[in-house]
Coordinates of C-alpha atoms in Angstrom, one line a residue:
X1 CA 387.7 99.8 -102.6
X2 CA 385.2 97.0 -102.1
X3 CA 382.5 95.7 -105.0
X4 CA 379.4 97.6 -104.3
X5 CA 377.4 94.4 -104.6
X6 CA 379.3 93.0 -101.5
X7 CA 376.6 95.7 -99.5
X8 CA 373.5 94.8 -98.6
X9 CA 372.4 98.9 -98.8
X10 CA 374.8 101.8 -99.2
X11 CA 374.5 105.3 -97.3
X12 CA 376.6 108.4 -96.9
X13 CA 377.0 108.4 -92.9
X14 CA 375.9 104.8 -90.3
X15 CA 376.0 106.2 -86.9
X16 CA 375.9 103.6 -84.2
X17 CA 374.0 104.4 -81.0
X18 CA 370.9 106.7 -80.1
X19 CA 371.9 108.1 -76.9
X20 CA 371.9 111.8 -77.3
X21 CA 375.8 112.5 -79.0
X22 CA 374.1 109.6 -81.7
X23 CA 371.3 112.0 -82.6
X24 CA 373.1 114.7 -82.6
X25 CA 375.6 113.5 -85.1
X26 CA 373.0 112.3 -87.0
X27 CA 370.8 115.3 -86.8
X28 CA 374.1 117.4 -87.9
X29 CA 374.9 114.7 -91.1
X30 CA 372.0 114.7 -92.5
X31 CA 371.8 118.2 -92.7
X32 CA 375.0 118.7 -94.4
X33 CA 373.9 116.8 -97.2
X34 CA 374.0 113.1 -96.2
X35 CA 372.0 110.1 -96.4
X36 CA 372.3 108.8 -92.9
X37 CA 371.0 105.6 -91.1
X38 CA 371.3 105.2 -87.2
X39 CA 372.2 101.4 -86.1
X40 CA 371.1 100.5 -82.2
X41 CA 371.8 97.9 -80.5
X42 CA 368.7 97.6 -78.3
X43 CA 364.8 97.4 -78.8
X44 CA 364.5 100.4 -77.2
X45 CA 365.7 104.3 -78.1
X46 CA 367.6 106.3 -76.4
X47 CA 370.9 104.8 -74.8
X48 CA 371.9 106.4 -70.9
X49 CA 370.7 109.4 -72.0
X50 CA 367.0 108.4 -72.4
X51 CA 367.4 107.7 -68.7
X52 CA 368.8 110.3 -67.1
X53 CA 368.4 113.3 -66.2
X54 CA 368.4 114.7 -69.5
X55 CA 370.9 118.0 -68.4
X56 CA 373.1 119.5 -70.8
X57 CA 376.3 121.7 -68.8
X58 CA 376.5 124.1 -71.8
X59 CA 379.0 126.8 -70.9
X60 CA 377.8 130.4 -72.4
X61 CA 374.7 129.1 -73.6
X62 CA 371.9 131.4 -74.9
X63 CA 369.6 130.7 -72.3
X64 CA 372.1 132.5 -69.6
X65 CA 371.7 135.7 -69.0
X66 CA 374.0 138.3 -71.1
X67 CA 377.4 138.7 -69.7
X68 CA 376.9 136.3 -66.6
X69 CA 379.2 133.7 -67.9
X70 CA 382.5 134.0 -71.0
X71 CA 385.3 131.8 -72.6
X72 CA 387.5 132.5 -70.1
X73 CA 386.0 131.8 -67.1
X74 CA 384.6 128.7 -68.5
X75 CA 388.3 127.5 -69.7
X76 CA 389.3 128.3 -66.1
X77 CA 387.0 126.5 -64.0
X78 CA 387.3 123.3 -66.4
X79 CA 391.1 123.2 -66.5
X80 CA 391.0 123.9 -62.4
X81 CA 389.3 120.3 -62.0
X82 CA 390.6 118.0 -64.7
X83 CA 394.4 118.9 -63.0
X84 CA 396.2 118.3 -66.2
X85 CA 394.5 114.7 -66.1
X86 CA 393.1 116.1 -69.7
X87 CA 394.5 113.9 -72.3
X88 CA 393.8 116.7 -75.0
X89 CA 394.0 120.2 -73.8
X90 CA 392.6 121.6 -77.2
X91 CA 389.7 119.8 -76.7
X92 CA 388.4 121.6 -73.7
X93 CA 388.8 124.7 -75.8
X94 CA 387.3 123.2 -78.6
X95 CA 384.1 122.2 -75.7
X96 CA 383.7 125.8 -74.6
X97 CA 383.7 127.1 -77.8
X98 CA 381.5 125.3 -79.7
X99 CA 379.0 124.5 -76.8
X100 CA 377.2 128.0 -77.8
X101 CA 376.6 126.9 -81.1
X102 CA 375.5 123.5 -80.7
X103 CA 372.6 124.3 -78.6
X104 CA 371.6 127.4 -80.5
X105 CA 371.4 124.9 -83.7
X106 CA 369.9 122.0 -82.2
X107 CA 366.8 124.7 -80.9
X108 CA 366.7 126.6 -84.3
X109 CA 366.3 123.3 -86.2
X110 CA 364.7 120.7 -84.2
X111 CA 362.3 119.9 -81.7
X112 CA 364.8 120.7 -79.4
X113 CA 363.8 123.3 -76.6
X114 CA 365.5 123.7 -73.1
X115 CA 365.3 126.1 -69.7
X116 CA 367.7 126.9 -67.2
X117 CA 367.7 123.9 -64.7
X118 CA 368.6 124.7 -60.9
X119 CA 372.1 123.1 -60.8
X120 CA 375.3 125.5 -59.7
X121 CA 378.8 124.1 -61.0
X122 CA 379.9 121.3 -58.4
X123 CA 383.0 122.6 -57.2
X124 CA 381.7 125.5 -56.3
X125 CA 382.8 125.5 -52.8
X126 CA 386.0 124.8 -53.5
X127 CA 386.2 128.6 -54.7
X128 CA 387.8 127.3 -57.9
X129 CA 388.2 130.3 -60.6
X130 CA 385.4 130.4 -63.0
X131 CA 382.5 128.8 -61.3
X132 CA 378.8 129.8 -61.5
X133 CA 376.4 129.5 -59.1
X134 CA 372.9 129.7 -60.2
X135 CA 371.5 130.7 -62.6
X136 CA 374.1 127.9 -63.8
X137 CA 375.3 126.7 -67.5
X138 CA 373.0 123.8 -67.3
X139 CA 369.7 123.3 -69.3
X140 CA 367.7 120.5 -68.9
X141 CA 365.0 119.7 -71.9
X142 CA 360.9 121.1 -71.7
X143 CA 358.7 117.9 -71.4
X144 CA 357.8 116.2 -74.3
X145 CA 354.3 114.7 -75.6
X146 CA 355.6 111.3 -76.4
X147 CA 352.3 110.1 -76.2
X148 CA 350.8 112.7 -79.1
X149 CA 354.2 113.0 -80.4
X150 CA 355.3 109.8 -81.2
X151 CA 352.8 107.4 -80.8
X152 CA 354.4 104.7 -82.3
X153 CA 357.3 104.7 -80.4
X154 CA 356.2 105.4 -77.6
X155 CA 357.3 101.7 -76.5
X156 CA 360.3 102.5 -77.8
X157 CA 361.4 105.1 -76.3
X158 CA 363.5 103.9 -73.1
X159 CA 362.6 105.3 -69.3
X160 CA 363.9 105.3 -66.4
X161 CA 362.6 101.7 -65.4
X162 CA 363.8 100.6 -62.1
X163 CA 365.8 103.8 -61.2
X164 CA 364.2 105.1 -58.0
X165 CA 365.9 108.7 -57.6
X166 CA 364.3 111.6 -59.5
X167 CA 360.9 111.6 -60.1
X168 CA 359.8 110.1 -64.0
X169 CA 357.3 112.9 -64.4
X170 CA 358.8 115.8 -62.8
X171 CA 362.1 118.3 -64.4
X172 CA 365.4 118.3 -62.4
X173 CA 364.1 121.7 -60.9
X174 CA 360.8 120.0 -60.2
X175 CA 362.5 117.7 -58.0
X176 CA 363.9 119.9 -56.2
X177 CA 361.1 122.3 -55.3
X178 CA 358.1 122.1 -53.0
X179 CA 355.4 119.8 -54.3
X180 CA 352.6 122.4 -54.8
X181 CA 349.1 121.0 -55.6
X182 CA 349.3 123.2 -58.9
X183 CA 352.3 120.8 -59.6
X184 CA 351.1 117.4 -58.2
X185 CA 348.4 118.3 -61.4
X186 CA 350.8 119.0 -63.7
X187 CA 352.5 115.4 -63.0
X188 CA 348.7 113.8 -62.9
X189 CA 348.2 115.5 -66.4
X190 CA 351.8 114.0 -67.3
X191 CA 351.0 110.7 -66.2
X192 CA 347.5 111.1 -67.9
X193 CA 349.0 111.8 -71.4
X194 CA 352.5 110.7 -71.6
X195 CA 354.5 113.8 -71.5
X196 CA 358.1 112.6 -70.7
X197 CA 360.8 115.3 -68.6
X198 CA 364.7 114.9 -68.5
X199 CA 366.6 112.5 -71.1
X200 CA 363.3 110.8 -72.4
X201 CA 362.4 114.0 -73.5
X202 CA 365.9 114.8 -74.7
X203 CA 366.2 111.6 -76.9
X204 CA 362.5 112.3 -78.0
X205 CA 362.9 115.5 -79.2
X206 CA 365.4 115.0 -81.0
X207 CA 364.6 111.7 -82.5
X208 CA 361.2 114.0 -84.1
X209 CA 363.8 115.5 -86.0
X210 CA 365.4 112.7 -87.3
X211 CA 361.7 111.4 -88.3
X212 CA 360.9 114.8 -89.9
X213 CA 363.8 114.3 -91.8
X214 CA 363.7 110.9 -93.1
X215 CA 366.9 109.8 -91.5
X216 CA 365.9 105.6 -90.9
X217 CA 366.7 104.0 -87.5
X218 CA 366.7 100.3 -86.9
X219 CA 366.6 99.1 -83.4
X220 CA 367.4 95.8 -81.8
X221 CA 370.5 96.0 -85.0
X222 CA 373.8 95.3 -83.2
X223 CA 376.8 96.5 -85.2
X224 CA 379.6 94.0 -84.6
X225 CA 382.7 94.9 -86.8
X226 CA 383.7 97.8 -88.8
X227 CA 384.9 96.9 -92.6
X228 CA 388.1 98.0 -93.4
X229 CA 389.8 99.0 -96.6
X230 CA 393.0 99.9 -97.2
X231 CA 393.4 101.2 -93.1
X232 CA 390.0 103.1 -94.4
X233 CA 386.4 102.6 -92.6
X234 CA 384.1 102.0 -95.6
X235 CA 381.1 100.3 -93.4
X236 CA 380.1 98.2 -90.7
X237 CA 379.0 94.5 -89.7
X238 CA 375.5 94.1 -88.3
X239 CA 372.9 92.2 -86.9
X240 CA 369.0 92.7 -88.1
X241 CA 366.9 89.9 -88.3
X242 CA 368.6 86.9 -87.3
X243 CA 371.0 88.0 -90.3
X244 CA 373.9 89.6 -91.4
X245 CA 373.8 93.4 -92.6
X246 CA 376.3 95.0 -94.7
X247 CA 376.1 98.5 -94.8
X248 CA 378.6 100.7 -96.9
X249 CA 379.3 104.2 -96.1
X250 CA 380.5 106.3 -98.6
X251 CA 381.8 109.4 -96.3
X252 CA 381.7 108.0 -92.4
X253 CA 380.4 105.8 -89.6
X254 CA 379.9 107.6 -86.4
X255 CA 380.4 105.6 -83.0
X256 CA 378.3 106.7 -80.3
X257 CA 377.7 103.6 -78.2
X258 CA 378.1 104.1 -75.3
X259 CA 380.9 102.9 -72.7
X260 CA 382.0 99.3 -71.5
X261 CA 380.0 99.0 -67.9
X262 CA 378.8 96.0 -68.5
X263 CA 381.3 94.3 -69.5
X264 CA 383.1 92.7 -66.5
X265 CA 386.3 91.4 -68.4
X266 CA 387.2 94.9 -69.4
X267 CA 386.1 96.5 -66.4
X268 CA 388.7 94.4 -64.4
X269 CA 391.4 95.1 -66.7
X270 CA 391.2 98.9 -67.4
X271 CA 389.2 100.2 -63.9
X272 CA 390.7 97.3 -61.6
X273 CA 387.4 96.9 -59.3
X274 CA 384.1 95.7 -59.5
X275 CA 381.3 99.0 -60.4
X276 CA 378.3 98.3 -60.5
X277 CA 376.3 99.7 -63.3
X278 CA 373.4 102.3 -63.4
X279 CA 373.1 102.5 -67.5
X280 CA 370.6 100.6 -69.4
X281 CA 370.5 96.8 -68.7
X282 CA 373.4 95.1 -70.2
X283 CA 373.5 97.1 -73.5
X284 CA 376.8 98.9 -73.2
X285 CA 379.8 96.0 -73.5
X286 CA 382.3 97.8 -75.3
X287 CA 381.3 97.6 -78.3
X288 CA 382.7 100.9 -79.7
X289 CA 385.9 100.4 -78.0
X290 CA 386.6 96.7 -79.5
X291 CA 385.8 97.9 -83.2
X292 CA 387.7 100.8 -82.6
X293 CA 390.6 99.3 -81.3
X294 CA 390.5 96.8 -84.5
X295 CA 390.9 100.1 -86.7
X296 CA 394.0 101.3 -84.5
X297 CA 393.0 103.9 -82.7
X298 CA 395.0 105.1 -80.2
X299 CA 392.5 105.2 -76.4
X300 CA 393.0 107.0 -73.4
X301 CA 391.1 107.7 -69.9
X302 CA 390.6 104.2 -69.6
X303 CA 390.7 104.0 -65.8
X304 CA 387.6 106.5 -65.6
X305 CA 384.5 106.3 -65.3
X306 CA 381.3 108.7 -64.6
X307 CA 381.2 107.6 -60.7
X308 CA 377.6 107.2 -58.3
X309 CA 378.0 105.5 -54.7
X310 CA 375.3 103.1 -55.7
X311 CA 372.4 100.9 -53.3
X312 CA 371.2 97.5 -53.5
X313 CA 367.5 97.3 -52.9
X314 CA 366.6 93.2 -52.4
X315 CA 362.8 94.0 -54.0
X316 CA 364.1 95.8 -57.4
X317 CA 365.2 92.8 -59.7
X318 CA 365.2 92.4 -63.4
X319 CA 365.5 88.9 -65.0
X320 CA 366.0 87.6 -61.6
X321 CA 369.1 89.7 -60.9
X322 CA 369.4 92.6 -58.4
X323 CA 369.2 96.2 -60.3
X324 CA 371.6 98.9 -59.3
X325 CA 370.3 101.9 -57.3
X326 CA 371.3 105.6 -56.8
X327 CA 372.6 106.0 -52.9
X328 CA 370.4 107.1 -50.8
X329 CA 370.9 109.0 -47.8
X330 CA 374.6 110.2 -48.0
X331 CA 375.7 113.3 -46.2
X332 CA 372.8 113.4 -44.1
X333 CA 373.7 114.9 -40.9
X334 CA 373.5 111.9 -38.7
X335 CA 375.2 109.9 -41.1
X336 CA 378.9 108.2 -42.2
X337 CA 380.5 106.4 -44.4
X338 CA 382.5 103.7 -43.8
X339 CA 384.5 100.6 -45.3
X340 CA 385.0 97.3 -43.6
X341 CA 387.4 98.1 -41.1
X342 CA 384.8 100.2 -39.6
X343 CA 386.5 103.4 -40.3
X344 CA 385.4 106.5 -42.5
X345 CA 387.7 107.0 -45.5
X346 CA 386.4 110.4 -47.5
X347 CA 384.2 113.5 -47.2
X348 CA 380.8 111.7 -47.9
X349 CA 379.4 115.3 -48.9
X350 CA 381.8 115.1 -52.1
X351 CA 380.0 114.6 -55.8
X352 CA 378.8 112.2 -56.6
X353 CA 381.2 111.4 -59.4
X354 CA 384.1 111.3 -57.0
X355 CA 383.0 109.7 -54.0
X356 CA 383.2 105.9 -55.7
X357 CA 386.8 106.8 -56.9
X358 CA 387.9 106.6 -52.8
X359 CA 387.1 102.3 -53.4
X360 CA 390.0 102.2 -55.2
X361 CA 392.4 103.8 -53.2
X362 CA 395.7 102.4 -52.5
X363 CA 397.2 102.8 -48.8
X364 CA 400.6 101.1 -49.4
X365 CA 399.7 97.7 -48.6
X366 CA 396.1 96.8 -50.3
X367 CA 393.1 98.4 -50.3
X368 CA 391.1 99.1 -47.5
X369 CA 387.9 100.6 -49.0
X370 CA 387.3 97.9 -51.4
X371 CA 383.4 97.2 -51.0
X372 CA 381.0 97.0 -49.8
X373 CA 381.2 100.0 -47.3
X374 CA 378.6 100.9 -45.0
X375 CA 376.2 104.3 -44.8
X376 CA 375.8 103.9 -40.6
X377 CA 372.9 106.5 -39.4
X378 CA 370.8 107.0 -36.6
X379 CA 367.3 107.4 -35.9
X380 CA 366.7 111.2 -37.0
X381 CA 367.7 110.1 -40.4
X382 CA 365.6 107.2 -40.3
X383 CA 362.4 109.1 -39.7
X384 CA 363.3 112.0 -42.0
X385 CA 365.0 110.6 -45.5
X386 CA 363.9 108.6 -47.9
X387 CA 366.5 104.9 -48.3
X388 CA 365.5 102.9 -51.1
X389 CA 362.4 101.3 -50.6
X390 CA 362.1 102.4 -47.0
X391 CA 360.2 105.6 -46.0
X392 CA 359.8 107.5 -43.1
X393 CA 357.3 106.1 -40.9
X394 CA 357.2 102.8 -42.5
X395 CA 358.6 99.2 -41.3
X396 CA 361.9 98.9 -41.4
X397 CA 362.8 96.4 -44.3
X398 CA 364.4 92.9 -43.3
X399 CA 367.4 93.9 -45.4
X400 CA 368.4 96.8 -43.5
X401 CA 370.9 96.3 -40.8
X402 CA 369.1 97.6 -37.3
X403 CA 370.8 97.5 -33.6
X404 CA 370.2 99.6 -30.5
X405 CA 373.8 100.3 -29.8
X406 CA 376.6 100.9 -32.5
X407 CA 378.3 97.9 -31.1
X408 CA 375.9 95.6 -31.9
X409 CA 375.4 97.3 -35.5
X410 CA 378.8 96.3 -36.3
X411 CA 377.8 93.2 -35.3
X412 CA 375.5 92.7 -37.7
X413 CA 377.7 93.8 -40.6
X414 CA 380.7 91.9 -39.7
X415 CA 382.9 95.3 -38.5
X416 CA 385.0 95.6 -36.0
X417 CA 383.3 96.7 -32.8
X418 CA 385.8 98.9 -31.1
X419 CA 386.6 100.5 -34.8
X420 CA 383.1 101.4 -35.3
X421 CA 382.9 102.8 -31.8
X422 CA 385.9 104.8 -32.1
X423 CA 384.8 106.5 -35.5
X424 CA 382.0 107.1 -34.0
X425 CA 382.7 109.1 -31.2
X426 CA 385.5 110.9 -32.6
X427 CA 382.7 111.8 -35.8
X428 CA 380.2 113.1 -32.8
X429 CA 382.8 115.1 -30.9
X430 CA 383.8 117.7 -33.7
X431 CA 380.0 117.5 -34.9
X432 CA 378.8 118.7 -31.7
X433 CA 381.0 122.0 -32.8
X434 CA 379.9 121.6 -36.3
X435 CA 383.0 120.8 -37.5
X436 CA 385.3 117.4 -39.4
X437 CA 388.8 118.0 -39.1
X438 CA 389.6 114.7 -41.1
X439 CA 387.8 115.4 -44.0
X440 CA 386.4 119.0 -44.6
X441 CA 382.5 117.6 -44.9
X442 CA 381.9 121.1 -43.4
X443 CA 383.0 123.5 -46.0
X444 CA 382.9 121.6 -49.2
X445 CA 380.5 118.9 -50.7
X446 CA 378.6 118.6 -53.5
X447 CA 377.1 122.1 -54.8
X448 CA 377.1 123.5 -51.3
X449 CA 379.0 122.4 -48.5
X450 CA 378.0 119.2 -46.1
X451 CA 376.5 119.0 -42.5
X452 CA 377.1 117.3 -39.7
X453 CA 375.1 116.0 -36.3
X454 CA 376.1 113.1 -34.0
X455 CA 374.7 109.7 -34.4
X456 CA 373.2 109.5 -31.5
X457 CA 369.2 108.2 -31.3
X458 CA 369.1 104.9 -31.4
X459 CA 368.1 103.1 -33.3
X460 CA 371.3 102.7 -35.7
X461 CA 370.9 101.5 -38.9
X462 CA 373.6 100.3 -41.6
X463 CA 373.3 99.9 -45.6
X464 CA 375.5 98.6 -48.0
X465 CA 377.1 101.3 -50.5
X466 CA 379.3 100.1 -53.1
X467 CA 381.1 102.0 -55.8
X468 CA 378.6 102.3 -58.9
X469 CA 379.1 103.9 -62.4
X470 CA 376.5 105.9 -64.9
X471 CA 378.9 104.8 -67.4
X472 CA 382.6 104.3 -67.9
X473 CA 384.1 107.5 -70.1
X474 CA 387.3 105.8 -71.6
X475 CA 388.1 104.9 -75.1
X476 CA 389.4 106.1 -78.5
X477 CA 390.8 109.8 -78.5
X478 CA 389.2 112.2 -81.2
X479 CA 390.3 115.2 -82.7
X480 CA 388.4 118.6 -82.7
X481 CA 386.7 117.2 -85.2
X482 CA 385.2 113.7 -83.9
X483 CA 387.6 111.9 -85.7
X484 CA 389.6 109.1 -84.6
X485 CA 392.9 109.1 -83.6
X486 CA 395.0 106.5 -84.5
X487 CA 397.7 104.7 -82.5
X488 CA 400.8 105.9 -83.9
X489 CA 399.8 109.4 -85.3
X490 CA 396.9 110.9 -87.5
X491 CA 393.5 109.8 -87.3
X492 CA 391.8 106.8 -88.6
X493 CA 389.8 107.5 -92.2
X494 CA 386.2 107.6 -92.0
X495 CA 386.1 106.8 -88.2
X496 CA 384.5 109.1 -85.9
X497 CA 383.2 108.7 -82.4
X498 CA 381.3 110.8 -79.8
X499 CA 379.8 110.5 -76.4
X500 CA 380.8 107.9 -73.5
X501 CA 382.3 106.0 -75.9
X502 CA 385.4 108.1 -76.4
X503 CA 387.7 109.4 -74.1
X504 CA 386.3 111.9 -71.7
X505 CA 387.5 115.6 -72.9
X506 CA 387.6 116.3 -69.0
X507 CA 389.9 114.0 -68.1
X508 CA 388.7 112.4 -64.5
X509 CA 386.4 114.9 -64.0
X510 CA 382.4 116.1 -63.9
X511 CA 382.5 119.4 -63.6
X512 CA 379.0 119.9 -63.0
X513 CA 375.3 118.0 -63.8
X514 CA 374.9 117.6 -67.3
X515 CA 378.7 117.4 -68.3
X516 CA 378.5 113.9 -69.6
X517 CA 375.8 114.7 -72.0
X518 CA 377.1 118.0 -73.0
X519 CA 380.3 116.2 -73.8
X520 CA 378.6 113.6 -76.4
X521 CA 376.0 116.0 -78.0
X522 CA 378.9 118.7 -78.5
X523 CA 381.2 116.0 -80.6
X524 CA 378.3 114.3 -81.7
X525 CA 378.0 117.8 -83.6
X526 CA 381.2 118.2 -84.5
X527 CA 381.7 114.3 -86.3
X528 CA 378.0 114.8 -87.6
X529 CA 378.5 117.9 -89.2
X530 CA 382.6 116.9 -90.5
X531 CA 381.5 113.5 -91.9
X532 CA 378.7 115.2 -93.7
X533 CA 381.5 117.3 -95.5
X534 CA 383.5 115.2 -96.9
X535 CA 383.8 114.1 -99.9
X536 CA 381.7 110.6 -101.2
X537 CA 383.8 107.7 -101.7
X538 CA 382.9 104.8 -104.4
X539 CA 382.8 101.8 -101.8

């Protein structure tokens, strides 16, 4: 093994990241025994998870109702959607099962508390076997007092910035009830005191622990190599000061770093498309895959990604470039999707997840949904539903597309007239009888199934909608324990990884809000709690 003066500092257990599968691990290490220290990349805490929206899909968790959901059902409904795409079919067993568990820990010994959120499981009108409608296996975390909490990090703690969709002060079931003025106090109180909802409150809660603990985090510390001994991980390569850090780690290091979004070279060679990303601002490159990939591990789900149809909003810029927004609009009655050719090419009610998956489609001779595709909607739209920046009532922005006919909308967005007009009338025909023979918008979408009216009060409006991603969810395969596998059979010594940075346990699939998080924090239990285990080595 390597000369302990080689290390600038020595520890049991590095994990790298502080998304929600990092804390996890490291909540779970320390309290096996280990001396742990969290590496992160950015200035700020938190990861994706610290901006979204903070759900947990947590299959027979303690906060359902007794006998309203079991293993079976569970396993059902999960294999029903991944199709075999799986790449481990133990793991999803090895998900169900210890989902229970992990939440029930995380609540009995840490900040950690959560409540039923309002989500049903996604697919549920596909009548798969096993789903849930509400009350659902998705919890979503209690606001946090950041402010009273954590007052010095509250800077530190990321947010949901320049995200538009769901509201920064209000829970997932906030947003989606009426705004009462007993609740438009409770968000004034919010505001007033810095009580944070969804995954700031996630990543705040349990980052408490780790202070309460003692575990150490440094921030703005990019780890850039792994150190390898003998085909053994014994520590990692780091940034911290405009120097190099050498940290040791006598029983593991822990990769939770998220995905590879924002990396454009290996986003062309693994998903084959531009995505555009919705995760924290250029943070997640690939880092975990590249050092993993140095150790040998052996990857899978690498064409994958966590999908969201995604909106470009000319007025929201950081650093002088355009910022990613959630779609807007999509599946509103009066309302299509389509791609260049002027022609719709999928159920626009589907999840979200899935929808941006139809831009990569292959029809035999190229691909004809390759963005950007248009959301074309009428008038009754216009004045009811929120699109980016513009609100009902208000001017209409200069960068939205605007015509009196659909002709002439075409037009303006470079699509074929007569294709436009044809789709079109064909969509309004079967809408009339509230029906879409091509595509099923009527009895499935996302949750519940889609509606349909006729575009037809002008005037007609057009938006670009491109494929976007909340992360990409390909990368090293673990074991049922978090451990690396490596290329060629076993797993990789003292490597372990959790969250987007590994490869999905689902396969392709989301099978409900919530799933990506529940995903990382479940493994980020499991590697936390094995690394923690074993036994120290001299390094």
């Amino acid at each position: 093994m390597s000369d302990t003066q080689q290390w600038d500092r020595v520890v049991d257990v590095i994990v790298v990241g502080s998304g929600g599968a990092a804390l996890t691990a490291a909540t779970l290490a320390h309290d096996g025994g280990a001396e742990v220290l969290v590496l992160e990349k950015a200035d700020q805490l938190g990861g994706t998870t610290a901006v979204s929206g903070g759900v947990m899909w947590l299959p027979g968790n303690h906060h359902m109702a007794e006998g309203t959901d079991n293993r079976e059902d569970a396993l059902a409904y999960i294999r029903a959607i991944a199709g075999g795409r799986e790449h481990d079919p133990e793991l999803l067993e090895v998900f169900v099962d210890t989902a229970p568990q992990t939440l029930r820990y995380l609540e009995d010994h840490t900040p950690l508390r959560t409540h039923v959120t309002a989500l049903v499981d996604y697919y549920r009108t596909w009548e798969l076997p096993g789903s849930r409608s509400l009350p659902g296996r998705a919890v979503e975390p209690d606001p946090y007092p950041v402010g009273s909490e954590l007052p010095n990090w509250v800077d530190k703690l990321a947010s949901r910035g320049t995200l538009m969709s769901l509201g920064a002060a209000t829970t997932l079931s906030e947003d989606m009830a009426p705004k009462t003025p007993e609740l438009l106090a409770e968000l004034a109180r919010r505001e007033a005191e810095d009580i944070r909802p969804k995954g700031a409150a996630l990543i705040a809660r349990l980052f408490k622990g780790l202070l309460e603990r003692g575990v150490e985090t440094l921030l703005g510390t990019p780890t850039r190599s792994l150190v390898i001994t003998d085909g053994e991980v014994v520590g990692v390569h780091a940034e911290h000061e405009g120097r190099t850090l050498t940290v040791g780690a006598r029983k593991g290091v822990v990769l939770a770093c998220g995905g590879f979004e924002w990396n454009p070279q290996l986003v062309r060679a693994h998903i084959g498309y531009d995505v555009q990303p919705l995760s924290p601002w250029r943070n997640n490159t690939g880092d975990g895959l590249t050092m993993a990939v140095a150790a040998g591990a052996e990857l899978g789900n690498m064409t994958s990604y966590w999908g969201t149809p995604a909106m470009i909003d000319p007025d929201i810029t950081r650093d002088g470039e355009h910022v990613p927004q959630f779609e807007w609009g999509r599946a509103e009655p009066a309302s299509i999707i389509v791609n260049r050719e002027g022609r719709r090419f999928g159920n626009e009610a589907l999840p979200y997840n899935d929808f941006p998956k139809l831009f990569g489609a292959f029809d035999g001779v190229g691909f004809p949904n390759s963005g950007p595709a248009y959301l074309i909607f009428d008038r009754t739209v216009r004045d009811s539903q929120r699109i980016l920046s513009m609100l009902p009532g208000g001017p209409d922005p200069e960068w939205v597309h605007r015509a009196e006919t659909v002709e002439d909308l075409a037009r303006r967005i470079g699509v074929d007239p007569a294709a436009l007009e044809a789709t079109v009338t064909r969509y309004n025909e079967y809408a009339e009888k509230g029906e879409d023979p091509d595509f099923d918008r009527t009895t499935r979408g996302l949750m519940a199934p889609g509606r349909v009216a006729p575009l037809r009060e002008a005037p007609f409006y057009a938006v670009e909608i491109l494929p976007g991603t909340l992360g990409t969810n390909g990368g090293p395969r673990v074991d049922r324990d978090g451990r690396v596998r490596r290329q060629g059979g076993g797993v990789v010594p003292g490597l372990y990884a959790a969250g987007n940075t590994t490869a999905n346990l689902f396969g392709w699939a989301y099978p409900s809000g919530g799933a990506t998080i529940a995903g990382g924090v479940v493994f980020g239990y499991l590697a936390g709690r094995h690394a923690a285990s074993r036994p120290a080595r001299q390094v």
